[in-house]
Amino acid sequence: MHLSAETRLNAILDGTGAGTWEYNLDTGEIIFNERWASMLGYTLEELEPLSFETWERLSHPSDVESAHEALNAYLNREATKFECVVRMLHKDGDWRYIHTRGTLFNNDQTAESRWLMGTHLDVTEEKVSQHQLQQLAESLPGVIYTFTLNKDGSFHFPYMSRKAKDFYGVTAAETQSNPERMFETIHPEDVAKVHETIELSRKTLSEWVCEYRIIKDGQPRWLRGVSQPERNPDGSTTWHGVITDIDDQKRLEFQLEALTITDELTGLYNRRYLLRKLEELADQSARYNHPFSLLSLDIDFFKSVNDSWGHLTGDKVLRTVANLIETRTRKTDIVARTGGEEFIVLMPHTTLGDARQVAESLRIGMETESFLSEDDTPFNVTLSAGVVCWDQSINGVRDLLSTCDQLLYQAKRAGRNQVVVSEIGAE
């Protein structure tokens, strides 16, 4: 069976559910098909006489101007196609979203008439679904997004929910026009981590999970991104995911961690944290041959301070010693209270000679410090110290700590208020 081109075209249009329209730009004549009228609840007869004003009368006033702008852009060849979405009034009183497409049949400016021909398609259900999804996205406590990374390294955000403004200080529209703005908000120390995790996810098509900081209003804030990648036919990769604010959670984590690694009385690190950092430093020293030293300090006759002046005064002495050590050591040094009156200082990139000078400075500083008891009785305390430098001959961290303790005990036995230095690692 052979069908004419017109019959086949009409059958195809019927299958799409689209209405058709033809508009003569020179005479103003307009032609609609029956389907065009029925999608608005009318028959063509009910809408007669048909004119351009028929379309304007049924169209939402807010959309008429944008439709004219789209048409003029097309006719002036500023756009490659005429396309827009216009709300049109249905006979039952509801507004329907109508997707309008059109093309110029004769673009010869010398022709007697120019016909613009196109289709109308009811996309109300699609628009309503989009609106509902948008409302859902706005109700969620995070940013919903789609991110596409092209093979050449360029990228864009096909979708970004409005909460991006709350999180990043960047509007969803800005992410469309300038996607780099999102990455510009990331904390400088976390930029590399974000890019590295994205690249790993791209290569392996594994879930992207990353916790990172952004800078908003001059303040850092923790976010967590989770998304699932998929490879596109053109080789690009697209992630669909959500970004949530975890700043309060992170602050709580840091507070809890601080409690587990900090001495409550002095605010110094505790023995647990010291041992962890000591293991790390020993590994680095073995790998790169970097020196580091250890100071073990103990308050002389501290028991007599508690017995004579009470524990409140003893606590004051401990806090003073802690402050003295912190002010006379570097920020890179690890200062810990490891026992009642015992302190250890871990000094990265420090030779035995330099460590000895620090120990002597602490000893002299403590020697010149004056205290008052609860009844204003003046008294003084002194420090004894052992100093050791890491050496390959030392059999691990426990051996290093034991050696340092032995040196401290030697200082005690030798009369206290002095520093004893290991012969291992001596210059």
XYZ file of C-alpha atoms in Angstrom:
427
model
C 0.000 0.000 0.000
C 1.403 3.353 -1.040
C 0.541 6.386 1.079
C 0.966 9.936 -0.055
C 3.500 12.113 1.739
C 0.691 14.250 3.148
C -1.165 11.210 4.497
C 1.974 9.838 6.098
C 2.798 13.211 7.667
C -0.702 13.564 9.100
C -0.497 10.043 10.537
C 2.807 10.841 12.197
C 1.445 14.085 13.666
C -1.617 12.253 14.992
C 0.707 9.790 16.668
C 2.635 12.536 18.439
C -0.499 14.270 19.669
C 0.842 17.573 18.352
C -1.271 20.389 17.004
C -0.119 22.260 13.908
C -0.206 25.905 13.003
C 0.695 28.010 9.984
C 1.162 31.761 10.129
C 1.645 34.079 7.179
C 4.021 36.804 8.325
C 2.964 39.142 5.522
C -0.838 38.803 5.432
C -1.457 37.741 9.038
C -3.421 34.684 7.897
C -3.271 31.861 10.428
C -4.278 28.209 10.131
C -4.701 25.732 13.007
C -5.593 22.052 12.772
C -8.344 20.422 14.800
C -5.826 18.851 17.176
C -4.472 22.312 18.029
C -7.916 23.368 19.204
C -8.773 20.110 20.976
C -5.678 20.207 23.205
C -7.222 23.378 24.664
C -10.682 21.797 24.953
C -12.199 23.515 21.915
C -13.249 22.729 18.384
C -11.955 24.935 15.600
C -15.492 26.093 14.983
C -15.742 27.431 18.546
C -12.590 29.515 18.043
C -13.540 31.024 14.683
C -12.810 33.503 13.279
C -9.180 32.437 13.619
C -6.467 35.068 13.768
C -3.188 35.812 15.483
C -5.271 37.490 18.186
C -6.854 34.086 18.875
C -3.479 32.789 20.003
C -2.704 35.951 21.997
C -6.099 35.862 23.732
C -5.571 32.278 24.901
C -1.921 32.774 25.908
C -0.759 33.856 29.355
C 0.134 37.586 29.252
C 3.492 36.929 30.927
C 4.472 34.490 28.172
C 3.345 36.463 25.110
C 6.265 38.895 25.300
C 8.879 36.138 25.663
C 7.319 34.300 22.690
C 7.570 37.464 20.573
C 11.213 37.862 21.609
C 11.974 34.263 20.604
C 10.235 34.748 17.246
C 12.059 38.010 16.491
C 15.392 36.425 17.402
C 14.686 33.634 14.929
C 13.515 35.934 12.140
C 16.569 38.168 12.653
C 18.748 35.044 12.486
C 19.981 35.596 16.042
C 18.694 32.100 16.853
C 18.831 28.937 14.758
C 15.290 27.867 15.630
C 12.008 29.225 16.932
C 11.079 27.475 20.132
C 9.376 28.486 23.379
C 6.961 27.254 26.041
C 3.765 29.256 26.497
C 0.978 28.791 29.027
C -2.381 28.666 27.260
C -5.851 28.757 28.780
C -7.849 25.544 28.516
C -11.596 25.689 28.152
C -11.950 24.239 31.670
C -10.068 27.233 33.099
C -6.715 25.552 33.706
C -3.436 26.739 32.247
C -1.675 24.239 29.998
C 2.008 24.379 29.111
C 2.323 24.328 25.305
C 5.714 23.682 23.717
C 5.861 25.708 20.511
C 8.245 24.965 17.654
C 8.323 26.579 14.236
C 10.339 27.088 11.088
C 10.231 29.578 8.240
C 8.950 27.879 5.108
C 10.279 30.479 2.700
C 13.159 32.616 3.894
C 13.458 34.499 0.590
C 12.868 38.115 1.577
C 11.741 38.935 -1.998
C 8.960 36.345 -1.940
C 5.401 37.554 -1.917
C 4.633 35.733 1.336
C 6.512 34.076 4.136
C 4.933 31.237 6.074
C 5.988 30.247 9.579
C 4.903 26.666 10.222
C 5.156 24.606 13.355
C 3.675 22.447 16.072
C 2.132 22.821 19.493
C 2.657 20.019 22.000
C 1.023 19.827 25.433
C 3.866 19.361 27.959
C 1.812 20.167 31.055
C 2.418 16.797 32.732
C 6.150 17.119 32.151
C 6.181 20.673 33.542
C 4.108 19.666 36.574
C 6.461 16.750 37.230
C 9.456 19.071 36.938
C 7.819 21.474 39.372
C 7.089 18.673 41.838
C 10.658 17.420 41.570
C 11.909 20.962 42.117
C 9.736 21.271 45.225
C 11.069 17.930 46.454
C 14.637 19.079 45.824
C 13.992 22.280 47.769
C 12.540 20.334 50.701
C 15.595 18.086 51.001
C 18.360 19.227 53.396
C 20.995 19.260 50.667
C 21.944 20.401 47.185
C 20.731 18.109 44.392
C 22.936 18.324 41.329
C 24.106 16.784 38.081
C 27.742 17.263 37.065
C 29.244 16.345 33.687
C 32.985 16.077 33.026
C 33.972 15.936 29.355
C 36.910 13.996 27.917
C 38.807 17.240 27.281
C 38.544 18.235 30.952
C 35.807 20.841 30.517
C 32.748 20.483 32.733
C 29.307 21.869 33.435
C 26.315 21.407 35.740
C 23.228 20.307 33.742
C 21.179 20.678 36.926
C 21.665 22.435 40.246
C 18.952 22.908 42.873
C 18.322 26.319 44.364
C 19.884 25.383 47.696
C 23.274 25.946 46.060
C 22.808 29.588 47.026
C 22.442 28.675 50.714
C 25.432 26.339 50.675
C 27.925 28.004 48.346
C 26.649 31.552 47.992
C 26.327 30.815 44.256
C 22.962 30.745 42.495
C 21.877 27.801 40.371
C 21.863 30.111 37.343
C 25.481 31.113 38.018
C 26.543 27.476 38.039
C 25.031 27.117 34.574
C 26.796 30.145 33.083
C 30.048 29.832 35.025
C 30.537 26.329 36.503
C 34.013 27.251 37.782
C 32.323 29.369 40.477
C 31.455 26.239 42.447
C 35.067 25.096 42.593
C 36.299 28.592 43.443
C 34.468 28.363 46.786
C 36.413 25.262 47.899
C 38.989 25.746 50.664
C 42.477 25.966 49.071
C 43.720 23.066 51.208
C 40.916 20.804 49.935
C 40.921 21.634 46.206
C 43.414 18.894 45.303
C 41.468 16.290 47.307
C 38.198 17.135 45.540
C 39.766 16.900 42.072
C 41.644 13.686 42.903
C 38.513 11.942 44.197
C 36.525 13.048 41.141
C 39.226 11.681 38.835
C 39.320 8.367 40.715
C 35.533 8.077 40.476
C 35.686 8.866 36.752
C 38.305 6.206 36.053
C 36.700 3.438 38.108
C 33.035 4.519 37.846
C 32.882 4.086 41.607
C 30.731 6.205 43.893
C 32.170 9.646 44.570
C 32.291 10.452 48.281
C 34.225 13.446 49.553
C 34.214 15.585 52.690
C 35.663 19.018 52.098
C 35.524 22.619 53.235
C 34.256 25.651 51.387
C 34.741 29.311 52.231
C 31.480 31.218 52.571
C 31.257 34.728 53.995
C 34.908 34.413 54.951
C 34.334 31.327 57.127
C 35.180 27.665 56.428
C 32.292 25.200 56.372
C 32.317 21.419 55.974
C 30.282 19.745 53.220
C 29.907 16.127 52.132
C 29.306 15.147 48.526
C 27.965 11.766 47.406
C 27.140 10.884 43.793
C 27.029 7.989 41.368
C 28.811 8.292 37.999
C 27.765 6.965 34.617
C 29.666 6.956 31.331
C 28.015 8.710 28.391
C 28.260 7.534 24.752
C 30.551 10.466 23.893
C 33.030 9.418 26.596
C 32.040 12.092 29.092
C 31.031 11.165 32.647
C 27.963 12.416 34.490
C 27.409 12.267 38.248
C 23.980 12.520 39.905
C 24.166 13.251 43.598
C 23.602 15.343 46.685
C 25.745 17.631 48.803
C 24.930 17.969 52.497
C 26.127 20.334 55.208
C 28.105 18.401 57.841
C 29.671 21.378 59.612
C 27.958 20.738 62.964
C 28.789 17.034 62.735
C 32.437 17.808 61.976
C 32.718 20.249 64.860
C 31.341 17.601 67.199
C 33.812 15.045 65.791
C 36.698 17.430 66.387
C 35.495 18.135 69.918
C 35.199 14.425 70.703
C 38.597 13.747 69.160
C 40.098 16.560 71.223
C 38.703 14.936 74.369
C 40.329 11.617 73.494
C 43.780 13.082 72.791
C 43.944 15.939 75.300
C 44.897 16.125 78.957
C 41.973 17.792 80.714
C 43.984 19.655 83.366
C 46.725 21.206 81.232
C 45.210 21.180 77.743
C 48.311 19.375 76.449
C 48.171 16.196 74.395
C 47.906 12.913 76.292
C 50.022 9.768 76.095
C 47.770 8.122 73.497
C 48.248 10.953 71.007
C 51.972 11.170 71.723
C 52.471 7.480 70.939
C 50.535 7.821 67.680
C 52.625 10.788 66.508
C 55.822 9.117 67.713
C 55.106 6.062 65.549
C 54.433 8.300 62.541
C 57.610 10.298 63.078
C 59.705 7.155 63.521
C 58.397 5.812 60.194
C 59.181 9.094 58.428
C 62.644 9.250 59.965
C 63.421 5.699 58.849
C 62.216 6.486 55.324
C 63.791 9.915 54.822
C 66.561 9.879 57.455
C 65.213 12.985 59.195
C 66.394 13.476 62.798
C 64.007 13.936 65.696
C 64.516 14.138 69.439
C 62.594 13.335 72.580
C 62.617 15.187 75.913
C 61.321 13.544 79.065
C 60.656 16.040 81.878
C 59.595 15.501 85.467
C 58.828 17.963 88.280
C 61.214 17.365 91.159
C 59.668 16.500 94.555
C 56.176 17.106 93.214
C 54.635 14.818 95.833
C 55.869 17.140 98.550
C 54.175 20.065 96.781
C 50.824 18.272 96.994
C 51.485 17.135 100.560
C 52.611 20.567 101.754
C 50.407 22.973 99.806
C 47.470 20.861 98.630
C 46.266 19.569 95.281
C 44.893 22.926 94.105
C 48.373 24.384 94.356
C 49.783 21.246 92.738
C 47.397 21.684 89.813
C 48.543 25.294 89.468
C 52.159 24.095 89.247
C 51.263 21.542 86.572
C 49.490 24.175 84.466
C 52.436 26.561 84.842
C 54.902 23.891 83.717
C 52.663 23.070 80.748
C 52.523 26.736 79.757
C 56.303 27.099 80.133
C 56.950 24.132 77.841
C 54.467 25.367 75.217
C 55.915 28.884 75.138
C 59.520 27.649 74.816
C 58.963 25.040 72.124
C 57.867 25.297 68.495
C 54.358 24.887 67.128
C 55.582 21.823 65.251
C 56.676 20.141 68.503
C 54.297 17.726 70.237
C 53.969 18.473 73.962
C 52.203 15.872 76.108
C 51.502 15.214 79.753
C 52.079 11.488 80.098
C 51.691 11.004 83.851
C 51.050 12.855 87.102
C 54.035 15.208 86.910
C 55.673 13.787 83.783
C 55.859 15.540 80.427
C 57.320 14.532 77.063
C 58.244 16.793 74.156
C 58.525 15.267 70.675
C 60.687 17.477 68.445
C 60.669 16.755 64.674
C 63.740 17.649 62.586
C 65.762 18.317 65.737
C 69.301 17.163 66.521
C 70.442 16.055 69.954
C 72.370 19.297 70.477
C 69.374 21.490 69.663
C 67.120 19.387 71.873
C 69.563 19.731 74.756
C 69.442 23.529 74.456
C 65.649 23.447 74.656
C 65.783 21.172 77.715
C 68.224 23.515 79.459
C 66.002 26.488 78.616
C 63.046 24.728 80.222
C 65.057 23.737 83.284
C 66.336 27.287 83.828
C 62.922 28.778 83.166
C 61.349 26.552 85.803
C 64.153 27.253 88.256
C 63.431 30.986 88.117
C 59.638 30.593 88.390
C 58.078 31.537 91.747
C 54.843 30.121 93.166
C 52.484 31.050 95.970
C 50.576 28.514 98.013
C 46.926 28.966 98.985
C 48.107 30.773 102.141
C 50.499 32.956 100.074
C 53.632 31.088 101.103
C 56.259 31.423 98.331
C 58.024 28.336 97.014
C 59.952 27.110 93.967
C 60.094 23.887 91.991
C 62.645 22.471 89.558
C 62.686 20.134 86.568
C 64.819 17.146 85.659
C 65.105 16.055 82.041
C 66.359 13.266 79.824
C 67.141 13.890 76.148
C 67.541 11.341 73.368
C 67.763 11.572 69.568
C 66.302 8.885 67.300
C 68.948 6.577 65.902
C 68.698 3.518 63.663
C 70.293 1.485 66.456
C 67.263 2.094 68.674
C 64.862 -0.836 68.510
C 61.537 0.901 67.959
C 59.440 3.495 69.732
C 59.146 1.616 73.027
C 62.928 1.345 73.223
C 63.225 5.084 72.538
C 60.797 5.931 75.354
C 62.568 3.545 77.720
C 65.946 5.113 76.924
C 64.568 8.601 77.541
C 63.072 7.511 80.891
C 66.397 5.999 81.964
C 68.149 9.290 81.198
C 65.534 11.123 83.265
C 66.132 8.760 86.199
C 69.870 9.389 85.884
C 69.165 13.115 86.254
C 67.089 12.370 89.360
C 69.795 10.181 90.898
C 72.428 12.796 90.106
C 70.697 15.352 92.324
C 67.761 16.593 90.199
C 67.383 19.995 88.498
C 69.588 18.920 85.619
C 69.551 17.552 82.071
C 71.078 14.218 81.058
C 71.686 13.604 77.355
C 72.013 10.270 75.574
C 75.318 9.346 73.993
C 73.365 7.830 71.095
C 73.008 10.399 68.341
C 75.569 12.737 69.930
C 77.330 15.020 67.474
